[in-house]
PDB file of C-alpha atoms in Angstrom:
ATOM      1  CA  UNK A   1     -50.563 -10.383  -9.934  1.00 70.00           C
ATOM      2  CA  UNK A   2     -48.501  -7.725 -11.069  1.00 70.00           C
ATOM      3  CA  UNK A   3     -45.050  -8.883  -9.021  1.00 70.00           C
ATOM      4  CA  UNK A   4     -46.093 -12.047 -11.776  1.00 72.00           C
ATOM      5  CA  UNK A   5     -45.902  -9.692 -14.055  1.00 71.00           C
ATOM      6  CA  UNK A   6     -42.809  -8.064 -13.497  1.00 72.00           C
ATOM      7  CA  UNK A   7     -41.052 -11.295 -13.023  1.00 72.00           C
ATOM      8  CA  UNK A   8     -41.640 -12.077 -16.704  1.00 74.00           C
ATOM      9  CA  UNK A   9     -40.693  -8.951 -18.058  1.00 73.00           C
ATOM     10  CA  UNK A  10     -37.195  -7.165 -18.588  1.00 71.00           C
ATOM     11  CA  UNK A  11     -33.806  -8.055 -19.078  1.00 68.00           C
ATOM     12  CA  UNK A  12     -31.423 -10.637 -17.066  1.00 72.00           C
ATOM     13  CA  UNK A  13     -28.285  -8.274 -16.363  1.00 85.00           C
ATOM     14  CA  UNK A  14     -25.680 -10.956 -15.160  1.00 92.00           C
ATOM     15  CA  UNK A  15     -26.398  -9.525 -11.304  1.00 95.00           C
ATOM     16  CA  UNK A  16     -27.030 -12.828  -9.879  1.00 95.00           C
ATOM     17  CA  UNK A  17     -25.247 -14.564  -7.370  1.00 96.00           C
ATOM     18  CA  UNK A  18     -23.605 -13.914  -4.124  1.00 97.00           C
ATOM     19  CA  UNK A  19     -20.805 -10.973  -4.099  1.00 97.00           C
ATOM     20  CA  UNK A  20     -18.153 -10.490  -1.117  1.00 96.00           C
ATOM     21  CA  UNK A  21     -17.549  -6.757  -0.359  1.00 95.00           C
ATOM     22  CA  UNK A  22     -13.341  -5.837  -1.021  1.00 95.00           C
ATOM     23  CA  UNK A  23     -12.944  -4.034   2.100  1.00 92.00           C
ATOM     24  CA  UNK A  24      -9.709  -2.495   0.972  1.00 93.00           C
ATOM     25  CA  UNK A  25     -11.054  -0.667  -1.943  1.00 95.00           C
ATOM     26  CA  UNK A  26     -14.471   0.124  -0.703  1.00 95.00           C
ATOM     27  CA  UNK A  27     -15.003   3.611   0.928  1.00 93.00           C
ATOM     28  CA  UNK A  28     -16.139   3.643   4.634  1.00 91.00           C
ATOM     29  CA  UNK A  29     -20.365   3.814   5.018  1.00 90.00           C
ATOM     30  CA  UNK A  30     -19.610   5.071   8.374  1.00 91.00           C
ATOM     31  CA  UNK A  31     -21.117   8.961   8.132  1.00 91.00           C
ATOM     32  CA  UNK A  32     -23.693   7.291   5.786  1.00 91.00           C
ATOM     33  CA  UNK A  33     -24.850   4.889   8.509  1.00 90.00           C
ATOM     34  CA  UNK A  34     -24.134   7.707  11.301  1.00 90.00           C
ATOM     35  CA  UNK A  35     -27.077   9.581   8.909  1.00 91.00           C
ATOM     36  CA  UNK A  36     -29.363   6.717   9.158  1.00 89.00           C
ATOM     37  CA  UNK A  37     -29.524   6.842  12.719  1.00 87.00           C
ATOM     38  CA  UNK A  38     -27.605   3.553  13.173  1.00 86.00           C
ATOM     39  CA  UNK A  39     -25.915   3.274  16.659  1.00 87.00           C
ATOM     40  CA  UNK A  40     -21.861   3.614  16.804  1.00 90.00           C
ATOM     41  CA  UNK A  41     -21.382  -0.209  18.012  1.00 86.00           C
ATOM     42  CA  UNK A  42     -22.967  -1.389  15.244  1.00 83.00           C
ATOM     43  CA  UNK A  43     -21.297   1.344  13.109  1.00 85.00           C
ATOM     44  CA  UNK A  44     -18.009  -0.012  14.710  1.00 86.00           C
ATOM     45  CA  UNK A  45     -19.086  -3.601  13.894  1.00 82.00           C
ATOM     46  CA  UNK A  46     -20.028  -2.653  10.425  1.00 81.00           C
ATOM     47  CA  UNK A  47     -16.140  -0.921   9.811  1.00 83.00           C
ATOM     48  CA  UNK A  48     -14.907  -4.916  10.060  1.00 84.00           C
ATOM     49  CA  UNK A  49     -17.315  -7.436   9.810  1.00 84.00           C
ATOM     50  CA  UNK A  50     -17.299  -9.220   6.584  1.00 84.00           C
ATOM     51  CA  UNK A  51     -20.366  -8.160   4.231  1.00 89.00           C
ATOM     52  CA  UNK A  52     -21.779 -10.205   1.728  1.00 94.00           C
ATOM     53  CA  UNK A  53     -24.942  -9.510  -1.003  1.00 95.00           C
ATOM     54  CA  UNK A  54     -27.098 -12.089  -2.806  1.00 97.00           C
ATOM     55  CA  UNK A  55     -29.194 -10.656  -5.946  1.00 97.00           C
ATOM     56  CA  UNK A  56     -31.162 -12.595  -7.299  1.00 96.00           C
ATOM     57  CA  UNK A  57     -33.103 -10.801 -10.493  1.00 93.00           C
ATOM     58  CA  UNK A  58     -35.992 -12.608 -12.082  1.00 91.00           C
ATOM     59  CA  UNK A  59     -37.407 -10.090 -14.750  1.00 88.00           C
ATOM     60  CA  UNK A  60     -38.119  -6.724 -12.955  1.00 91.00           C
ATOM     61  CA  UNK A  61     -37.823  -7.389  -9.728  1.00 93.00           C
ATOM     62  CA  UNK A  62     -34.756  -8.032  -7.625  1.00 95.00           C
ATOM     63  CA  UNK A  63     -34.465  -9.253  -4.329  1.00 96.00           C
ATOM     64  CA  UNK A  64     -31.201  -8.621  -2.292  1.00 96.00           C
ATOM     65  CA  UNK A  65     -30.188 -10.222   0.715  1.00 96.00           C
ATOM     66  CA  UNK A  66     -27.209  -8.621   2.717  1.00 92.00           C
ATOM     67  CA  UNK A  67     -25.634 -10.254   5.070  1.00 89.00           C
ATOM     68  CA  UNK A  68     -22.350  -9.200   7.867  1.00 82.00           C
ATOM     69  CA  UNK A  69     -21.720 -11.105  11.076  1.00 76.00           C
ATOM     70  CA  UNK A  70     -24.307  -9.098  13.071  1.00 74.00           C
ATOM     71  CA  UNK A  71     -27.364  -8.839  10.887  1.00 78.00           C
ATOM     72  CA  UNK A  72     -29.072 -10.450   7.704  1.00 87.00           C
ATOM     73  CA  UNK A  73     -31.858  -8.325   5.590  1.00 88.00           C
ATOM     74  CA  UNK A  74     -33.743  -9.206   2.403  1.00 93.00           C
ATOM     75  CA  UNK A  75     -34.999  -6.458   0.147  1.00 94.00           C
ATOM     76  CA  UNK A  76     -37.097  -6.882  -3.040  1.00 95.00           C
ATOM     77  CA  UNK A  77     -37.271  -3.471  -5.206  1.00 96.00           C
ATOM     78  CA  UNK A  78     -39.304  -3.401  -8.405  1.00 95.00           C
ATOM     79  CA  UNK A  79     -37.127  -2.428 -11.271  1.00 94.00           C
ATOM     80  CA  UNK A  80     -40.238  -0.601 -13.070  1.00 93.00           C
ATOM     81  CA  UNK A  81     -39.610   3.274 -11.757  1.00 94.00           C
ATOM     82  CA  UNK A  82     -42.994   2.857  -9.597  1.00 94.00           C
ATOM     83  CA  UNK A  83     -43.012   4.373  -6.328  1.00 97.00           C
ATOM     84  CA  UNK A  84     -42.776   1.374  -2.977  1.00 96.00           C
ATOM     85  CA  UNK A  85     -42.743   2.143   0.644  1.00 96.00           C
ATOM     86  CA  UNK A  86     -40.227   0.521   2.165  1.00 95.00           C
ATOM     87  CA  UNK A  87     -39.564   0.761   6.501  1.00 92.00           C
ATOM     88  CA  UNK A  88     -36.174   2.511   7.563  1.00 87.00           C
ATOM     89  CA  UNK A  89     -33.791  -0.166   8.689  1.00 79.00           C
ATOM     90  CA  UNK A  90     -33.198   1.814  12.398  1.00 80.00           C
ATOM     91  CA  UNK A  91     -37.046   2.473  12.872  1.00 87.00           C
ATOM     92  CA  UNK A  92     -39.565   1.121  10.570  1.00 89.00           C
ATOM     93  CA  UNK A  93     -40.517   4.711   9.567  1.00 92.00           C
ATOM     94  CA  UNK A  94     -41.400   5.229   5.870  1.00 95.00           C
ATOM     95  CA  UNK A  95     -39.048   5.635   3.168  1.00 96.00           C
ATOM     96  CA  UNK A  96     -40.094   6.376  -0.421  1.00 97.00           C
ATOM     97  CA  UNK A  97     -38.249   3.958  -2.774  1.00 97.00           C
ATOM     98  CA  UNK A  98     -38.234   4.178  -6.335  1.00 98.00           C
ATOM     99  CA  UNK A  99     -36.009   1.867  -8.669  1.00 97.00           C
ATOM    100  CA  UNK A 100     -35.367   1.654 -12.117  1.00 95.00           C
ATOM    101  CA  UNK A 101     -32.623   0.335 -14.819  1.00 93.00           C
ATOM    102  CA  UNK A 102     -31.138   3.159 -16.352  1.00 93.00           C
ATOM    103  CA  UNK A 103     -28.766   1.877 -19.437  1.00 92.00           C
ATOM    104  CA  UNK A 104     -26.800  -0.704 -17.902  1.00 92.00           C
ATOM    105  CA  UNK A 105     -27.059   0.403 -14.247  1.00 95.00           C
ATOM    106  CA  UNK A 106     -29.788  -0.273 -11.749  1.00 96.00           C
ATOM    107  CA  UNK A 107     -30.914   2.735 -10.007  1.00 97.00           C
ATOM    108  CA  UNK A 108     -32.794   3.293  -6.650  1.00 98.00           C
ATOM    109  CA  UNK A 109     -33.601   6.769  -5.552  1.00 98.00           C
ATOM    110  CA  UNK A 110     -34.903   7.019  -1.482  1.00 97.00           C
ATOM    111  CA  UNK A 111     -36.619   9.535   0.523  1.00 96.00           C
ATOM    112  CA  UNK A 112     -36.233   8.904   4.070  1.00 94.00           C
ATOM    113  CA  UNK A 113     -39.802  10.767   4.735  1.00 90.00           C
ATOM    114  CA  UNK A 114     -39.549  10.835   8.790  1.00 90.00           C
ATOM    115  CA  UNK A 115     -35.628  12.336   8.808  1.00 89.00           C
ATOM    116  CA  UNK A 116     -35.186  14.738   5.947  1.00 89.00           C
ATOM    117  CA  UNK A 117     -32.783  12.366   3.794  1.00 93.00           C
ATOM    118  CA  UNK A 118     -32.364  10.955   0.428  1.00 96.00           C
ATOM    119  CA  UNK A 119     -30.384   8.929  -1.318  1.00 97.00           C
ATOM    120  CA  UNK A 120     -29.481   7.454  -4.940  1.00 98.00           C
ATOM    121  CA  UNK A 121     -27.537   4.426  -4.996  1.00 97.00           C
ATOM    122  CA  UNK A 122     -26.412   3.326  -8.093  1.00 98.00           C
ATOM    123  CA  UNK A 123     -25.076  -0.604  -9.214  1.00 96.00           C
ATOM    124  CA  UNK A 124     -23.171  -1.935 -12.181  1.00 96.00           C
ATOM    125  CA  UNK A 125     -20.436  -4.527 -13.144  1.00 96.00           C
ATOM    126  CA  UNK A 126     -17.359  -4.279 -14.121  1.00 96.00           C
ATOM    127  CA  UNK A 127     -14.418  -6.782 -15.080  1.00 95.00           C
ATOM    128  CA  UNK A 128     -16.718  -8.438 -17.330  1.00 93.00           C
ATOM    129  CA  UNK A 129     -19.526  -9.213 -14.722  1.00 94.00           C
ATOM    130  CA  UNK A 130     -17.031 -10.343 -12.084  1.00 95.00           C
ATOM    131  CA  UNK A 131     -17.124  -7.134 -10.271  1.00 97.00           C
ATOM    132  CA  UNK A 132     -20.054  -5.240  -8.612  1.00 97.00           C
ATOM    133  CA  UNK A 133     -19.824  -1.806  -8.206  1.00 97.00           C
ATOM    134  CA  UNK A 134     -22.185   0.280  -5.404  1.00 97.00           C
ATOM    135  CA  UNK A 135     -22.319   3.977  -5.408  1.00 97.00           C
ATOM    136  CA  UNK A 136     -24.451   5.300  -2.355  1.00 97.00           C
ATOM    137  CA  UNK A 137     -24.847   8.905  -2.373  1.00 98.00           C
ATOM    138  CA  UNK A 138     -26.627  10.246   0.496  1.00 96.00           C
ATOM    139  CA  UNK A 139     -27.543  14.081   1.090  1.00 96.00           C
ATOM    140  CA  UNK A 140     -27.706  14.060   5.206  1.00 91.00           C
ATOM    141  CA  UNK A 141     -30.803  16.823   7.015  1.00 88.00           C
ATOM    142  CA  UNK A 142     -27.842  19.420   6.615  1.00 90.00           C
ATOM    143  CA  UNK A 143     -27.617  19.353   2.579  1.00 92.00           C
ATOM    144  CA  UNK A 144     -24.380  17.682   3.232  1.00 93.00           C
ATOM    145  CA  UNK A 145     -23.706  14.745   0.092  1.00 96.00           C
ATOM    146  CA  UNK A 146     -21.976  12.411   1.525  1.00 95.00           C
ATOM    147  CA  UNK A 147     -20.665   9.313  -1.138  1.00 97.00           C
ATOM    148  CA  UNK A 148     -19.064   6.339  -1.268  1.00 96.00           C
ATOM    149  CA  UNK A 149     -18.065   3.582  -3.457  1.00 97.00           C
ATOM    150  CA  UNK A 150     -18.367  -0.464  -2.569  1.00 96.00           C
ATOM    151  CA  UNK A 151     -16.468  -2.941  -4.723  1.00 97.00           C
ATOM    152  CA  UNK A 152     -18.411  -6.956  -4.371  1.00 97.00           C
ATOM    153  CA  UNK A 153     -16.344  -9.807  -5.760  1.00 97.00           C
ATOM    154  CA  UNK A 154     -18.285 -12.746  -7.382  1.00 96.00           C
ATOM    155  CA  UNK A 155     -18.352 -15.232  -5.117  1.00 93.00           C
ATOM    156  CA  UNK A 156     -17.006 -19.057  -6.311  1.00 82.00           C
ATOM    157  CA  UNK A 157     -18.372 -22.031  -5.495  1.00 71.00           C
ATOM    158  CA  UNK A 158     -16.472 -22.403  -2.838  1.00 67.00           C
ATOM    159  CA  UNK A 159     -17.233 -19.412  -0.824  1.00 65.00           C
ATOM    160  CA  UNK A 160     -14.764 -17.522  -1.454  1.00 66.00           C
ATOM    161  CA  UNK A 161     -14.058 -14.609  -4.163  1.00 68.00           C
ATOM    162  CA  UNK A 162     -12.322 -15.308  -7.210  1.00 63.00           C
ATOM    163  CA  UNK A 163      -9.655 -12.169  -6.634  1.00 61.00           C
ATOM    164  CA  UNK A 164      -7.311 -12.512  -3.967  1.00 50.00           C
TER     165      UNK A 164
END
C-alpha cells in the first residue's frame, strides 16, 4: 500500500512524543478559531484549557493527536507534498491539505474549500529538540493574515514538562 510505503521512507526528525503547550508564551488562536467557525464557548474553553499534542512520525507520515479538556482529535498527514482531503473540524466540509518537510521544518498548507480560507502552519524544534515550535498563519474570507506562534514542551515521563 502506499501509506506502507511512506512509512518506510524519509527521515526520523526527533518530533516524537507528547508536547504540553506553554500557555504564557504562546499567542492566542482565538481570531484563528473565530475564522474556523468554532463557537465562542468553546473558543472561551480553548483560551484555558490545558492542550497537549502527540506526534508520532514513522517515515513520511505523521499522525498527531491533540488533546485539551473538551475535545481529543487524531490527524495523519502524509509528509510527501501530495494533495489529501481532509473534513473541517466545525463541519466536515472539505479542506485541501497538502504537507511536506521543507529543510528542517514540516510544512502543511490548507484550503478550507467551503469558506474561502487557507492556511500554512509551519513546525520545528528548538532547544535542542526539547521545544516545539507551531506557526499557524491563517488568511480569514477578508484577506486578513492573521498569525500566531505556539511553544510545546517535551513532555517527561512523568507527565509533566521538563521547563517549569
Amino acid at each position: 500500500s502506499v501509506r506502507k510505503q511512506l512509512k518506510n521512507r524519509g527521515p526520523s526528525m526527533g518530533f516524537n512524543g507528547t508536547w504540553i503547550q506553554d500557555k504564557r508564551r504562546s499567542t492566542s488562536l482565538d481570531l484563528h478559531l473565530e475564522a474556523l467557525n468554532v463557537p465562542y464557548l468553546a473558543r472561551a474553553v480553548a483560551r484555558t484549557a490545558s492542550y497537549k499534542a502527540n506526534i508520532e512520525q514513522t517515515g513520511l507520515i505523521w499522525v498527531e493527536t491533540t488533546a485539551t479538556s473538551l475535545l481529543k482529535n487524531t490527524t495523519e498527514y502524509r509528509l510527501d507534498g501530495r494533495v489529501q482531503i481532509h473534513p473541517h473540524p466545525m463541519d466536515g466540509s472539505p479542506v485541501r491539505v497538502m504537507t511536506a518537510v521543507e529543510g528542517d521544518r514540516v510544512i502543511t498548507r490548507s484550503t478550507y474549500l467551503h469558506h474561502g480560507l487557507s492556511q500554512v502552519v509551519s513546525r520545528w524544534l528548538e532547544d535542542e529538540g526539547e521545544l516545539y515550535v507551531v506557526r499557524n498563519e491563517l488568511v480569514n474570507k477578508d484577506g486578513m493574515l492573521l498569525d500566531a506562534v505556539l511553544y510545546f514542551d517535551r513532555e517527561t515521563r512523568n507527565g509533566s514538562s521538563k521547563k517549569k
